[in-house]
Structure formats: structure tokens, C-alpha cells
GROMACS .gro file of C-alpha atoms in nm:
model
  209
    1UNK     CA    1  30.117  24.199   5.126
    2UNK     CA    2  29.805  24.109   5.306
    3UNK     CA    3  29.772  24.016   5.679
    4UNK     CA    4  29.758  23.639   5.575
    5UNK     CA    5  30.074  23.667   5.352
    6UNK     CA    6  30.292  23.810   5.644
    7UNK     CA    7  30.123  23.589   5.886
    8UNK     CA    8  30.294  23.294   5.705
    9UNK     CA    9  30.575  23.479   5.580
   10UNK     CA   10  30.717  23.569   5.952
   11UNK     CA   11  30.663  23.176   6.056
   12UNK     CA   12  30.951  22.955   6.040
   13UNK     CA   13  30.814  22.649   5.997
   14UNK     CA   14  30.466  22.508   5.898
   15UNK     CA   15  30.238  22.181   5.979
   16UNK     CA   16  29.936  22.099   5.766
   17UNK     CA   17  29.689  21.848   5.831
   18UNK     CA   18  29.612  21.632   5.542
   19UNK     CA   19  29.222  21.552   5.501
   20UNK     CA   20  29.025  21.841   5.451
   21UNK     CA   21  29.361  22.094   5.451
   22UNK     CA   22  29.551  21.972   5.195
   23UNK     CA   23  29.325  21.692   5.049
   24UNK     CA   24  28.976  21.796   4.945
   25UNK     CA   25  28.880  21.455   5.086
   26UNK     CA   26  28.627  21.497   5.354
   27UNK     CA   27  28.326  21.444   5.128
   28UNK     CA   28  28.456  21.136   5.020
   29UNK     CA   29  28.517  21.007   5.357
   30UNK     CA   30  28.180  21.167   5.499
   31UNK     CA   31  28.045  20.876   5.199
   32UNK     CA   32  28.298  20.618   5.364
   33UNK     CA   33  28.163  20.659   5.691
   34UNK     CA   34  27.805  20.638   5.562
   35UNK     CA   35  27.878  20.341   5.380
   36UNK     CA   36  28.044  20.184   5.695
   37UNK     CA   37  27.779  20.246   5.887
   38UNK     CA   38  27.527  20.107   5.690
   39UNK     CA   39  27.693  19.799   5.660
   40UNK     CA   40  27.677  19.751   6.036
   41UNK     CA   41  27.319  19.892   6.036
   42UNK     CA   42  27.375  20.140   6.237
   43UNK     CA   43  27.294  20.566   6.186
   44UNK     CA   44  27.588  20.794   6.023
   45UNK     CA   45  27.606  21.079   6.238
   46UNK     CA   46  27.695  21.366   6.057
   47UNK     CA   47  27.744  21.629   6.298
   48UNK     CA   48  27.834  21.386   6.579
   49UNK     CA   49  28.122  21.267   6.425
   50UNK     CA   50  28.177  21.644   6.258
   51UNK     CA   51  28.273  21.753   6.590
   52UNK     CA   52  28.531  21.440   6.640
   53UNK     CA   53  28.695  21.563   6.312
   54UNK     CA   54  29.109  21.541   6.338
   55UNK     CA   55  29.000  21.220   6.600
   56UNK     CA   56  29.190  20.896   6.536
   57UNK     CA   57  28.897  20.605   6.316
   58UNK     CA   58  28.913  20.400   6.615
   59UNK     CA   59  28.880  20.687   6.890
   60UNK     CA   60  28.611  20.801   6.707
   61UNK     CA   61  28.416  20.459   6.683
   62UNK     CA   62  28.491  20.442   7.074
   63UNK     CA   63  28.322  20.799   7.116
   64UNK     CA   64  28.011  20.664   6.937
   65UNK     CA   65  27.933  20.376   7.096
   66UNK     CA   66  27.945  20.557   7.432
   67UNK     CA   67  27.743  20.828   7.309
   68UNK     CA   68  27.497  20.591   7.143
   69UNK     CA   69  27.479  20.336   7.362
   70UNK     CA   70  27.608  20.083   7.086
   71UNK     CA   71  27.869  19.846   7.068
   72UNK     CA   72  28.023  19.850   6.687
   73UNK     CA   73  28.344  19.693   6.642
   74UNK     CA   74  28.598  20.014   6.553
   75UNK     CA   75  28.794  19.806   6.381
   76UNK     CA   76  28.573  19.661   6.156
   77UNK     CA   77  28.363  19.969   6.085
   78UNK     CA   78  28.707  20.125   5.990
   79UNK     CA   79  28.830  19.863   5.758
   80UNK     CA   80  28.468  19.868   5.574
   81UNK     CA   81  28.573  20.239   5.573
   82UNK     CA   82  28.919  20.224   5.438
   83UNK     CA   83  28.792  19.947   5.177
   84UNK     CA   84  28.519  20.199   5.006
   85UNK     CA   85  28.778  20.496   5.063
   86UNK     CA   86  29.060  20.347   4.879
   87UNK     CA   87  28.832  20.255   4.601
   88UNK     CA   88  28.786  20.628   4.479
   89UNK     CA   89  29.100  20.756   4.643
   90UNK     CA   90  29.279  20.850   4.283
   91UNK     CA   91  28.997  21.065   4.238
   92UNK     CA   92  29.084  21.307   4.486
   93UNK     CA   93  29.211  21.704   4.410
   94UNK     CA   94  29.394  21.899   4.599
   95UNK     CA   95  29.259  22.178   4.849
   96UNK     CA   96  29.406  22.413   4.613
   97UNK     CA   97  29.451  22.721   4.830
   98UNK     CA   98  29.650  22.556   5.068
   99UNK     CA   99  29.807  22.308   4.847
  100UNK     CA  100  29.983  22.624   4.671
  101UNK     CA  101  30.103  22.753   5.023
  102UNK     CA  102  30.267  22.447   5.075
  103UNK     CA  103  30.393  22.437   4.669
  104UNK     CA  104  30.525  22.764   4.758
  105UNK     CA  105  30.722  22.712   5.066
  106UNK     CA  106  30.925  22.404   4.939
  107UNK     CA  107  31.255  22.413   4.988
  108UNK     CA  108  31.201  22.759   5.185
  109UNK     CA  109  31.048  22.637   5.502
  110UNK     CA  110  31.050  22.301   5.681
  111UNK     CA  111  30.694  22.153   5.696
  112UNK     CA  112  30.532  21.855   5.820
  113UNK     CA  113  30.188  21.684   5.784
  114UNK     CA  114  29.988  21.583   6.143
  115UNK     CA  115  29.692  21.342   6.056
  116UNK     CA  116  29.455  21.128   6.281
  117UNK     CA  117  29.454  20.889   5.950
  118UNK     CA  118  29.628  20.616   5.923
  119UNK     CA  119  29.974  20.587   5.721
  120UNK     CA  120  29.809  20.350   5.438
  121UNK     CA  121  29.577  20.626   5.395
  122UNK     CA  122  29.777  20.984   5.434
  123UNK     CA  123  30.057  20.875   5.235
  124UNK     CA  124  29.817  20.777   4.972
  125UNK     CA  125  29.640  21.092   4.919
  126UNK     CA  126  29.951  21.290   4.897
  127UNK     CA  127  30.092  21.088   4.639
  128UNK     CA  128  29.786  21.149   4.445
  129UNK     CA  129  29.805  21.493   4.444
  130UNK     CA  130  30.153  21.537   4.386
  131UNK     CA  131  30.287  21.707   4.701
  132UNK     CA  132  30.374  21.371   4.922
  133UNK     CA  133  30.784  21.497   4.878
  134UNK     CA  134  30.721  21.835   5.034
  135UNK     CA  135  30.730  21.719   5.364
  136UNK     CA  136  31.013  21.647   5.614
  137UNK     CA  137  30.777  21.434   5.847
  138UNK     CA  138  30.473  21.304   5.818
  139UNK     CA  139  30.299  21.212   6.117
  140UNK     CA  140  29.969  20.952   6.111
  141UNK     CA  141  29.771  20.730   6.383
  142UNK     CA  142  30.021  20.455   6.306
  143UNK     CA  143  30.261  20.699   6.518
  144UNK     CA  144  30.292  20.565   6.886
  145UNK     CA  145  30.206  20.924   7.012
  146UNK     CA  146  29.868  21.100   7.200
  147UNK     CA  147  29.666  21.165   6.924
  148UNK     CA  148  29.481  21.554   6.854
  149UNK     CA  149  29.361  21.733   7.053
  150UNK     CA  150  29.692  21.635   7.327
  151UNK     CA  151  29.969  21.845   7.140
  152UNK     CA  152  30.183  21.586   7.187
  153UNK     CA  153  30.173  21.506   6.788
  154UNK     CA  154  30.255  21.849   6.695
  155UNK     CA  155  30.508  21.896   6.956
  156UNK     CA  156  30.701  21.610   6.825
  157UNK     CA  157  30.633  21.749   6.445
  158UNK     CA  158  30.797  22.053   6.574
  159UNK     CA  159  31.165  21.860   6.682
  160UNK     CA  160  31.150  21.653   6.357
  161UNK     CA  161  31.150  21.984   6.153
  162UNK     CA  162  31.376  22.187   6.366
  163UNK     CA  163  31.157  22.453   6.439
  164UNK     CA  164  31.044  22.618   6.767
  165UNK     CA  165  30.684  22.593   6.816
  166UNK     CA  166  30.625  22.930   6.860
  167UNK     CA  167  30.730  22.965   6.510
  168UNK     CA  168  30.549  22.790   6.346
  169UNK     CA  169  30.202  22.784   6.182
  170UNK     CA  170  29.963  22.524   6.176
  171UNK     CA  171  29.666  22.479   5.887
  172UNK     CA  172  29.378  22.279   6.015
  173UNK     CA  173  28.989  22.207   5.967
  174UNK     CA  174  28.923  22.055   6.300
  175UNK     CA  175  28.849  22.176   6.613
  176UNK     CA  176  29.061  21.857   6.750
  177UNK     CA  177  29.375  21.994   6.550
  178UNK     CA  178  29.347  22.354   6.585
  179UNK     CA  179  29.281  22.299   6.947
  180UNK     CA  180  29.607  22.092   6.996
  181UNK     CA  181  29.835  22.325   6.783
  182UNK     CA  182  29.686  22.596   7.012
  183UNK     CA  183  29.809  22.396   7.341
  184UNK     CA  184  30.151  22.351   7.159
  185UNK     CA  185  30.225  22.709   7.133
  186UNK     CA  186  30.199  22.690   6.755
  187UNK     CA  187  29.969  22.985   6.541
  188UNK     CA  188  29.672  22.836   6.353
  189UNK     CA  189  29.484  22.905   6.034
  190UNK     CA  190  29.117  22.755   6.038
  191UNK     CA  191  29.109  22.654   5.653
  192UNK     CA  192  28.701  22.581   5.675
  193UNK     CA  193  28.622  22.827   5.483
  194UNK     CA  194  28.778  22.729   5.192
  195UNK     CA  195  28.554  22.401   5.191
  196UNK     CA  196  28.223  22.455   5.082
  197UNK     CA  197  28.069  22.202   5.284
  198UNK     CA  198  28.193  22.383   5.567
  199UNK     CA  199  28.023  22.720   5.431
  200UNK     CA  200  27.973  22.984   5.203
  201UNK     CA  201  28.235  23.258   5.306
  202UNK     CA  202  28.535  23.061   5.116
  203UNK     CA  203  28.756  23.315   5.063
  204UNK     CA  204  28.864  23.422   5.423
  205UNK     CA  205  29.100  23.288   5.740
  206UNK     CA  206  29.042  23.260   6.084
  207UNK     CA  207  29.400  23.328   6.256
  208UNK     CA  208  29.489  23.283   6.576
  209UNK     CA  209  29.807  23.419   6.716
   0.00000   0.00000   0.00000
């Protein structure tokens, strides 16, 4: 058994992200953003909004302006966003790594999806990619609670499922998300390298205890 195997084997619960954990969706909505953008003549930010990964849309949008000086309306850069999304949405795969960790712990471990996306949106890509019933909870920005990185989303996650959050293991590929697992008392798994958009080394964890 490798150290990964028993890291997730001695957990008794487990919370995935969706976009860019479960979903192999991010380059898809990097495109949405760009397109969104565009529309409202303004510059995609790549890295900028990179680092706001796990963010809610709208926080996000708020974050921007202040940093650029600009005054886009989140709401309608999001719905421009959500429009071009949804058009390509049932061509999305799965994140197949971590998919099959989740595939594999059905029925043997509680888990529970924390997203900064909205419902619409989550729900969506799950049902694409087959796992959407897998979950006990699934928590979104529709949810009326402090988004990533304030633990407050996990924390909640952690009473719908039963678990103690000590006990559970989080999968995330955000800095937001890993950062508010972390401040929940929860273990993390960094999935980035899986992604190759994140970089080349695939084929390795970064585990935090």
C-alpha cells in the first residue's frame, strides 16, 4: 500500500471539490472567462484570477475590479460566463484519478462535494460524468454560508456527513480550498498535479497532515 493509499484509507470521511478535482473543467471555464471578458472589453487575467481559484464568480469579479481599477458588473460577466459554459458542458470528462477515489469509496465512506460554483453549474457537471449520486451533500455558492477560504463551508460539510473533521480528507486544486480545509482541521491532497495545465509532474500528491 503506498503512503497515498493509507493516507485515504485511515480517513473517515472525504470532501472533493468539483471543478478541476473531480471535473476536468478548468480549461473550459479558463475559455468562459475569456469569452466573458471579451464581451465586456475588458483583459482575462489568467494568473490573476488563477490565484482566486475555489473564489465564489461574483467574489471574484469584486476582486478584479478593485485590483484593476474597473467597474464590470459581476453579475453580468458571470451570466455571459455560465451562458458559453453550459454550451459545451456535456463535453466534459472526468478527472479520472480522483474520480476513481471517489468510485471507490461509495458506499464505504461518507463524502461530500464543496464548490465556489453555483448549484446550476456543480450539479450539472456531476451528472455528466456519472458520479452526481456519490455524494451525501453537495455544497455550492447558492449555500447561505462564508465561502473558501473561511472553513465555514467545509465545517458544515463535515456535520452533514457525520464525520469529525479531523477525519476527514479533503481533495482540492485551489489555494482558496486547500487553505480553508486546512483552517477546518481537515487533511488535504493538492490534486494539481494531475492537471496538466497545472504542470508536468502529474503523477504525484502534495499531502498535508
Amino acid at each position: 500500500m503506498t503512503d497515498f493509499e493509507k493516507f485515504i484509507q485511515e480517513s473517515k470521511g472525504l470532501i472533493f471539490d468539483c471543478d478541476g478535482t473531480l471535473v476536468d473543467s478548468m480549461p473550459l471555464h479558463m475559455k468562459a472567462w475569456d469569452h466573458a471578458f471579451t464581451a465586456h472589453n475588458a483583459v482575462y487575467d489568467r494568473h490573476f484570477l488563477g490565484k482566486l481559484n475555489g473564489m465564489r464568480e461574483i467574489d471574484i469579479i469584486n476582486k478584479y475590479n478593485d485590483a484593476f481599477n474597473h467597474a464590470l458588473d459581476p453579475q453580468k460577466i458571470v451570466n455571459d460566463k455560465h451562458l458559453f459554459f453550459r454550451e459545451q458542458l456535456a463535453d466534459l470528462k472526468s478527472v479520472e484519478k480522483i474520480a476513481d477515489i471517489a468510485k471507490s469509496n461509495f458506499g464505504v465512506k461518507p463524502m461530500a462535494v464543496v464548490s465556489g460554483s453555483f448549484a446550476e453549474i456543480v450539479h450539472a457537471e456531476l451528472k455528466v460524468i456519472g458520479i452526481y449520486h456519490y455524494f451525501q451533500t453537495i455544497i455550492t455558492a447558492d449555500d447561505p454560508f462564508k465561502p473558501k477560504p473561511d472553513p465555514e463551508c467545509f465545517l458544515e460539510a463535515a456535520q452533514r456527513i457525520g464525520i469529525d473533521p479531523q477525519d476527514i480528507v479533503v481533495f482540492e486544486d485551489g489555494d482558496q480550498g486547500l487553505i480553508a480545509a486546512q483552517n477546518a482541521g481537515m487533511k488535504t491532497i493538492d490534486v494539481r498535479q494531475f492537471m496538466q495545465y497545472y504542470g508536468p509532474d502529474k503523477n504525484s500528491f502534495i499531502m498535508s497532515k
